mmCIF file of C-alpha atoms in Angstrom:
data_model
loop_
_atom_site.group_PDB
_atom_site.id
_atom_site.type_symbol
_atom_site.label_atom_id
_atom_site.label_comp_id
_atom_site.label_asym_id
_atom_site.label_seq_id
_atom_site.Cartn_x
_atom_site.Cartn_y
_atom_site.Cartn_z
ATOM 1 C CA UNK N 17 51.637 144.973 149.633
ATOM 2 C CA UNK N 18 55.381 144.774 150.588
ATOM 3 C CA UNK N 19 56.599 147.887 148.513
ATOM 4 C CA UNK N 20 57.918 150.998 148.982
ATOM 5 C CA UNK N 21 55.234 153.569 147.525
ATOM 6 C CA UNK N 22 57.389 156.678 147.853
ATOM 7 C CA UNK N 23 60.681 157.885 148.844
ATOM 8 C CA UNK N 24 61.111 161.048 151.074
ATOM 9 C CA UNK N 25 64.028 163.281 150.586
ATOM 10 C CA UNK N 26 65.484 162.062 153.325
ATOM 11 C CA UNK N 27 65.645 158.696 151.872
ATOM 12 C CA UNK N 28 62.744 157.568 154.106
ATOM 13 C CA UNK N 29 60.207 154.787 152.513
ATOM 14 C CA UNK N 30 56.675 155.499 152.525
ATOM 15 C CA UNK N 31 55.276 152.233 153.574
ATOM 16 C CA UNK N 32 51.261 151.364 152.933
ATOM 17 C CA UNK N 33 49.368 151.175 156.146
ATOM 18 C CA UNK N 34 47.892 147.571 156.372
ATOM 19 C CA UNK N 35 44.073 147.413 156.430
ATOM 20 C CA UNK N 36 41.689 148.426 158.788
ATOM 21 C CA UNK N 37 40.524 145.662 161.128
ATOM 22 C CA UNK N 38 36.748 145.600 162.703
ATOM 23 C CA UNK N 39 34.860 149.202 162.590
ATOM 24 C CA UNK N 40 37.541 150.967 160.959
ATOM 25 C CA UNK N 41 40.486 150.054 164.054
ATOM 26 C CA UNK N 42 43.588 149.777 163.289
ATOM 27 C CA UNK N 43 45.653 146.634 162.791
ATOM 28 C CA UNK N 44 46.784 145.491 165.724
ATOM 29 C CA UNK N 45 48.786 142.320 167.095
ATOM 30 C CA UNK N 46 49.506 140.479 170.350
ATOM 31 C CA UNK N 47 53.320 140.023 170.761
ATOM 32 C CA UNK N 48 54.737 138.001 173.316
ATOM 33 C CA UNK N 49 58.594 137.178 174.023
ATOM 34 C CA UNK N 50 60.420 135.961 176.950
ATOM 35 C CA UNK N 51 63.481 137.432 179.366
ATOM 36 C CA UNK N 52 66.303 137.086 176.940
ATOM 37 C CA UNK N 53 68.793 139.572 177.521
ATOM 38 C CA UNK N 54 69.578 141.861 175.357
ATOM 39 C CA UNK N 55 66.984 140.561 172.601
ATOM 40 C CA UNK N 56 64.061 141.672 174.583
ATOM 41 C CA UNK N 57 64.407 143.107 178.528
ATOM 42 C CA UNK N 58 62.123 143.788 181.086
ATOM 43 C CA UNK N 59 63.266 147.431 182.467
ATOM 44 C CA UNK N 60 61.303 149.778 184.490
ATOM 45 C CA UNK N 61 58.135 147.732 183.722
ATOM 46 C CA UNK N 62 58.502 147.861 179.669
ATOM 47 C CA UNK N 63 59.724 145.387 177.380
ATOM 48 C CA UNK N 64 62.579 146.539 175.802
ATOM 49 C CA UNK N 65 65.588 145.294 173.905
ATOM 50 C CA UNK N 66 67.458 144.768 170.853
ATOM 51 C CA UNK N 67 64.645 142.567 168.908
ATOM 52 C CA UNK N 68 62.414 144.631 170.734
ATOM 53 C CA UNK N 69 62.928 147.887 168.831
ATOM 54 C CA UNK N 70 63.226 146.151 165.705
ATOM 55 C CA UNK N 71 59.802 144.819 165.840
ATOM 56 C CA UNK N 72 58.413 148.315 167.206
ATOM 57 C CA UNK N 73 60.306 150.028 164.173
ATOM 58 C CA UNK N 74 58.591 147.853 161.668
ATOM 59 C CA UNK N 75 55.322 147.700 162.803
ATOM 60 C CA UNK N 76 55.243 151.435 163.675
ATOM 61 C CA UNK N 77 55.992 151.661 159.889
ATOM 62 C CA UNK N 78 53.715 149.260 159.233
ATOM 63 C CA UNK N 79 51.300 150.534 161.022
ATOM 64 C CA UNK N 80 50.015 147.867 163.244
ATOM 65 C CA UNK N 81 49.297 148.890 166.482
ATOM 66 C CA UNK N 82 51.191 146.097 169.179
ATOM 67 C CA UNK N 83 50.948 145.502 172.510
ATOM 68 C CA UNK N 84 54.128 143.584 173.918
ATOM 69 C CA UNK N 85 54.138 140.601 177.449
ATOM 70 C CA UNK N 86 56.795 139.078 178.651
ATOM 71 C CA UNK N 87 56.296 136.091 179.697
ATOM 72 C CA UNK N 88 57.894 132.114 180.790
ATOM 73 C CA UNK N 89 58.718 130.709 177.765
ATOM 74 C CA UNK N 90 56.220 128.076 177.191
ATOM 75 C CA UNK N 91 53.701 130.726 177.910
ATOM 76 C CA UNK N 92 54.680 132.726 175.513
ATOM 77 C CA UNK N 93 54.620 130.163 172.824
ATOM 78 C CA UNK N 94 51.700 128.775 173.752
ATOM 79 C CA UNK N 95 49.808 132.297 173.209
ATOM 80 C CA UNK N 96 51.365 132.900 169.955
ATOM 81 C CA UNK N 97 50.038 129.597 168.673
ATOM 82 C CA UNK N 98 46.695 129.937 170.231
ATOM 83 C CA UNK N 99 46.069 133.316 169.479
ATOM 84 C CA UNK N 100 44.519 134.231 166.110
ATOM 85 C CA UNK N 101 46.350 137.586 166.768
ATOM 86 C CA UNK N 102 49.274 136.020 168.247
ATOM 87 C CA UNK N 103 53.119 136.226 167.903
ATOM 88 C CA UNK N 104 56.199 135.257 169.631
ATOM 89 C CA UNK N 105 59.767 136.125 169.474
ATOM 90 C CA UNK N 106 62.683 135.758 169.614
ATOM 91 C CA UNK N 107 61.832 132.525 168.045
ATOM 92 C CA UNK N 108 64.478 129.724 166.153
ATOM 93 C CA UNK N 109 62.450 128.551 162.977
ATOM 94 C CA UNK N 110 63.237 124.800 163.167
ATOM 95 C CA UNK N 111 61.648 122.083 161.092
ATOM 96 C CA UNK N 112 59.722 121.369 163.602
ATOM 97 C CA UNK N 113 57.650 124.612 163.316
ATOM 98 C CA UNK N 114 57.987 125.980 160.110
ATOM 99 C CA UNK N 115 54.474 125.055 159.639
ATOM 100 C CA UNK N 116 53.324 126.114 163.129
ATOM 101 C CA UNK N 117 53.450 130.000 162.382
ATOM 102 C CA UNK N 118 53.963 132.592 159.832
ATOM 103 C CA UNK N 119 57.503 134.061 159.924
ATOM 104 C CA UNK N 120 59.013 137.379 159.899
ATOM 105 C CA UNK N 121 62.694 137.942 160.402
ATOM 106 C CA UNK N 122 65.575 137.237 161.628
ATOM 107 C CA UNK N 123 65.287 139.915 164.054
ATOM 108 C CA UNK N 124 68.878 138.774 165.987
ATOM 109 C CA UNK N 125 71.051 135.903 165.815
ATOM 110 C CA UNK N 126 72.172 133.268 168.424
ATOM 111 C CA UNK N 127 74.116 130.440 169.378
ATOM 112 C CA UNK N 128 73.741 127.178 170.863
ATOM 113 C CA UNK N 129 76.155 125.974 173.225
ATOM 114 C CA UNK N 130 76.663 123.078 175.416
ATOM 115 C CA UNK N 131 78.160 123.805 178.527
ATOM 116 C CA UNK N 132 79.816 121.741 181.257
ATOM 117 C CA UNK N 133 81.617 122.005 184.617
ATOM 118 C CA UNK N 134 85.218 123.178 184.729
ATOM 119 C CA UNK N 135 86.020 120.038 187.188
ATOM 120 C CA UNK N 136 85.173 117.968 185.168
ATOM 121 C CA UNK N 137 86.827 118.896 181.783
ATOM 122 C CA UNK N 138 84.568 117.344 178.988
ATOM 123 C CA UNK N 139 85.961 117.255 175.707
ATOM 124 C CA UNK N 140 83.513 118.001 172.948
ATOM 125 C CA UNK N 141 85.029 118.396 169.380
ATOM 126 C CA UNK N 142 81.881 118.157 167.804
ATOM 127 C CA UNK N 143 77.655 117.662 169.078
ATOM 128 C CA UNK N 144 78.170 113.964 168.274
ATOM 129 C CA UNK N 145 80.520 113.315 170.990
ATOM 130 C CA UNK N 146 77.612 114.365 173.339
ATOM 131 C CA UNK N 147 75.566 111.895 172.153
ATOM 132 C CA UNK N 148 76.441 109.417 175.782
ATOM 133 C CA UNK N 149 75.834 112.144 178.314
ATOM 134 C CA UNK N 150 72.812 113.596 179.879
ATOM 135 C CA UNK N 151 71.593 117.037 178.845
ATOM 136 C CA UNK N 152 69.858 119.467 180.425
ATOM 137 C CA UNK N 153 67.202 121.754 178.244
ATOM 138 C CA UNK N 154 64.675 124.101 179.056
ATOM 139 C CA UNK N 155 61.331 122.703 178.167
ATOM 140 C CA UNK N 156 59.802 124.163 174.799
ATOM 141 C CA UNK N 157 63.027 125.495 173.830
ATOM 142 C CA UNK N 158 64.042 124.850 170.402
ATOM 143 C CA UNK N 159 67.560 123.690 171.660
ATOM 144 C CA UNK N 160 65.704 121.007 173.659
ATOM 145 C CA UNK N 161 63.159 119.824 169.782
ATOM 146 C CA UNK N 162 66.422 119.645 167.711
ATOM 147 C CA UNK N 163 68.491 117.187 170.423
ATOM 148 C CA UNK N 164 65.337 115.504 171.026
ATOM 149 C CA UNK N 165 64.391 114.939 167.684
ATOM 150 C CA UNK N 166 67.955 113.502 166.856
ATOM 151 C CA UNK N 167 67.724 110.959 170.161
ATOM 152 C CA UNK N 168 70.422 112.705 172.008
ATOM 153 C CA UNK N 169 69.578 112.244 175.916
ATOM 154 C CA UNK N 170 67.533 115.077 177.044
ATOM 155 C CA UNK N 171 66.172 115.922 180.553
ATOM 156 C CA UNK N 172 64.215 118.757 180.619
ATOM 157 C CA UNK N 173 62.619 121.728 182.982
ATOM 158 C CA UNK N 174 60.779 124.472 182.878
ATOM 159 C CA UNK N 175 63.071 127.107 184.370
ATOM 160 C CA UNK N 176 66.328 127.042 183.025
ATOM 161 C CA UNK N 177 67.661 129.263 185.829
ATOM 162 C CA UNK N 178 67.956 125.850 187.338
ATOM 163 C CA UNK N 179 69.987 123.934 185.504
ATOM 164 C CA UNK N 180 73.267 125.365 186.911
ATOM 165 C CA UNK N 181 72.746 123.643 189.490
ATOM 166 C CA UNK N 182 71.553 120.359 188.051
ATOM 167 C CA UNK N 183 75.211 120.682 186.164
ATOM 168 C CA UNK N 184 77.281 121.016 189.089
ATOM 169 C CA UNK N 185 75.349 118.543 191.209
ATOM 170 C CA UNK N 186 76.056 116.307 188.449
ATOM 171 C CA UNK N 187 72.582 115.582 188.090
ATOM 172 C CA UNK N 188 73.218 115.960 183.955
ATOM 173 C CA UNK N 189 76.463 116.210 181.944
ATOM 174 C CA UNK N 190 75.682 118.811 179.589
ATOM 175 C CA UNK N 191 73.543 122.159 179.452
ATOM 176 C CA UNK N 192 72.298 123.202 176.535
ATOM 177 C CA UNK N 193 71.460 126.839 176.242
ATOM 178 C CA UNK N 194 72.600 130.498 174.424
ATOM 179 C CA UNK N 195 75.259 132.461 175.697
ATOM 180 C CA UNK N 196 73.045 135.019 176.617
ATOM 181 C CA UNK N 197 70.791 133.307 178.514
ATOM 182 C CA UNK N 198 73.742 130.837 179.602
ATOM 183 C CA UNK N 199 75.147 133.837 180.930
ATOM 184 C CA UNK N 200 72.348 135.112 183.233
ATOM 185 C CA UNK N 201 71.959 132.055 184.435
ATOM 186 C CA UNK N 202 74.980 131.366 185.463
ATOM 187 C CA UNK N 203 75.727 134.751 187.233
ATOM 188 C CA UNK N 204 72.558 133.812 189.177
ATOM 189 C CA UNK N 205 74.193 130.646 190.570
ATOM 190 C CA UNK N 206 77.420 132.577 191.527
ATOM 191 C CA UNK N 207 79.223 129.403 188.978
ATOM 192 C CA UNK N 208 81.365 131.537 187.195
ATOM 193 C CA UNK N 209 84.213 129.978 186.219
ATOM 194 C CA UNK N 210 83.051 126.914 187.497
ATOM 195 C CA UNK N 211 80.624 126.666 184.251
ATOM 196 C CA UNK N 212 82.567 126.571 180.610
ATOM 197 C CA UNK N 213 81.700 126.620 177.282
ATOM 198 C CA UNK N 214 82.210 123.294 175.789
ATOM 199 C CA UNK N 215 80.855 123.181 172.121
ATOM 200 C CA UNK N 216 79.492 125.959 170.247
ATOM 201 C CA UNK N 217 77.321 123.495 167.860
ATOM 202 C CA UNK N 218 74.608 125.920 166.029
ATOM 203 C CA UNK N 219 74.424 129.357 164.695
ATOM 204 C CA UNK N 220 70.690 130.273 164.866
ATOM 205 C CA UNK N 221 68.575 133.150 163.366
ATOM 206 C CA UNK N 222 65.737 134.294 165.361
ATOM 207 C CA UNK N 223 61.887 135.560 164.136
ATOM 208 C CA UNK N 224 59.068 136.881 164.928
ATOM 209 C CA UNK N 225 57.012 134.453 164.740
ATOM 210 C CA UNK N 226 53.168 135.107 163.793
ATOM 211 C CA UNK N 227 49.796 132.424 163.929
ATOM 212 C CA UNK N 228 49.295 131.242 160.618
ATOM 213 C CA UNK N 229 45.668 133.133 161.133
ATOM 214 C CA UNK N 230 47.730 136.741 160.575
ATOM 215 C CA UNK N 231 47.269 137.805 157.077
ATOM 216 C CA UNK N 232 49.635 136.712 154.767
ATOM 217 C CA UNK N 233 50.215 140.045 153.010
ATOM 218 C CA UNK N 234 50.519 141.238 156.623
ATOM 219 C CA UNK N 235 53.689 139.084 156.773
ATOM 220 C CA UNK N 236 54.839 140.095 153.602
ATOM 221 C CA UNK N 237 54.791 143.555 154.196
ATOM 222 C CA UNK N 238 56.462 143.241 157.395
ATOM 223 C CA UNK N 239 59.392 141.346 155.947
ATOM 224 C CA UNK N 240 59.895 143.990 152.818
ATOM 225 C CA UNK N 241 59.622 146.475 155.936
ATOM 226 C CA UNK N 242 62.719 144.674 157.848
ATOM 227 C CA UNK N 243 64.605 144.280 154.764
ATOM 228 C CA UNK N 244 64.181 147.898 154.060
ATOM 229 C CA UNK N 245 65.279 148.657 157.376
ATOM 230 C CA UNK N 246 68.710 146.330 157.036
ATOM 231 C CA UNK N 247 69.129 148.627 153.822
ATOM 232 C CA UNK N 248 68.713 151.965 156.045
ATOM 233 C CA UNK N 249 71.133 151.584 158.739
ATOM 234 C CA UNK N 250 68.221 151.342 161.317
ATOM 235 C CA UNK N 251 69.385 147.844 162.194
ATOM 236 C CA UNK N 252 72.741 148.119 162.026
ATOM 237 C CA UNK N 253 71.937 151.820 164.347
ATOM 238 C CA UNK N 254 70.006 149.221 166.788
ATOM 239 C CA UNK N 255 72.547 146.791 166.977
ATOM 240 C CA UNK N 256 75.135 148.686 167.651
ATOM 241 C CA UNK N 257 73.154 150.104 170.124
ATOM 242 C CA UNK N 258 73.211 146.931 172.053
ATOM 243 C CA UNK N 259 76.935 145.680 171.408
ATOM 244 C CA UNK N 260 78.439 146.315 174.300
ATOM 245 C CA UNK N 261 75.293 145.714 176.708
ATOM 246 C CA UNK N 262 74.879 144.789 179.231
ATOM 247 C CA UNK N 263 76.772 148.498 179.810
ATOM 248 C CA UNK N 264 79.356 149.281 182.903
#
């Protein structure tokens, strides 16, 4: 599996439809993600978003049937890792769970940031020089494993919407976060301009990813699918359907 059968005219690939599941039904997979703007949105009661289509492209092509919930982070984790069926993006694949779940991407990119208050002017030239302050993290996150796991200071919640706050009540030093979700965030909490960017410290590519139950040649496929679609313009047509968002 994983290989173009045929090519249309048009230059469309003719992709092998996975196998049937139970009583002849057709593959299908629970997806969950999170309110990450503009990776995956909740608008009008759907999930959309630029990961969003991606993963609807592919498994259309694929075609497994999906049903997409957004949901708080941890929830949506925790369902991906429980469920046999289960997957989860947009998801950083980290040491720490490359053997947690199958993977299928990237399906975007992001950054990780630490941000601080304007008043107070923190000087960061590289994540090391963070190493004495107090950062906030959203709990689950994979910001919040990888400065954990290398014994930086790390106080965490479960809404990151409230760390603003936390920052300029000094109640932490640092936030670490993405620019996109930074961003929200921060709009929220009416700090702008009184929240900077202080260190851009990771560039991070982002999956789907899948329970280690899902098939492996289901995985397979839908990578040689996503590759074939970087090679078609539909990603670089999706992206650029998202670079300027959020729009006037």
């Amino acid at each position: 599996m994983g290989r173009c059968l045929a090519t249309l005219a048009a230059g469309a690939c003719v992709w092998p439809v996975l196998a049937a599941g139970a009583e002849g039904a057709a593959p299908r997979l629970h997806v969950s993600t999170e309110n990450v703007p503009p990776a995956s949105i909740l608008k009008d009661g759907k999930v959309v978003g630029r990961a969003t289509e991606k993963i609807e492209l592919m498994m259309a092509r694929a075609g497994v049937a999906i049903d997409i919930t957004m949901l708080p982070w941890q929830r949506a984790y925790s369902s991906a890792k429980l469920r046999q069926d289960g997957c989860v993006y947009p998801a950083a694949r980290s040491p720490e769970r490359e053997a947690m779940f199958k993977w299928v991407g990237p399906v975007s990119l992001t950054e990780w940031v630490l941000y601080g208050t304007a008043q107070r002017q923190l000087r960061l030239a590289s994540l090391e020089d963070a190493r004495p302050f107090k950062i906030a993290a959203y709990l689950g996150d994979a910001t919040e494993q990888f400065l954990q796991a290398r014994g930086f200071k790390v106080e965490s919640v479960a809404n990151d919407a409230l760390n603003p706050n936390k920052l300029l009540g000094n109640r932490v030093d640092l936030w670490a976060s993405t620019p996109a979700r930074a961003g929200s965030y921060i709009r929220q909490a009416h700090a702008e301009g009184k929240i900077v960017q202080l260190l851009s410290y990771n560039k991070v590519p982002l999956y789907l990813a899948c329970n280690p139950a899902v098939p492996t040649p289901w995985i397979d496929n839908l990578n040689a699918i996503l590759a074939h679609m970087e090679r078609d313009g539909s990603i670089k047509a999706i992206d650029e359907k998202y670079a300027r968002w959020p729009q006037p």
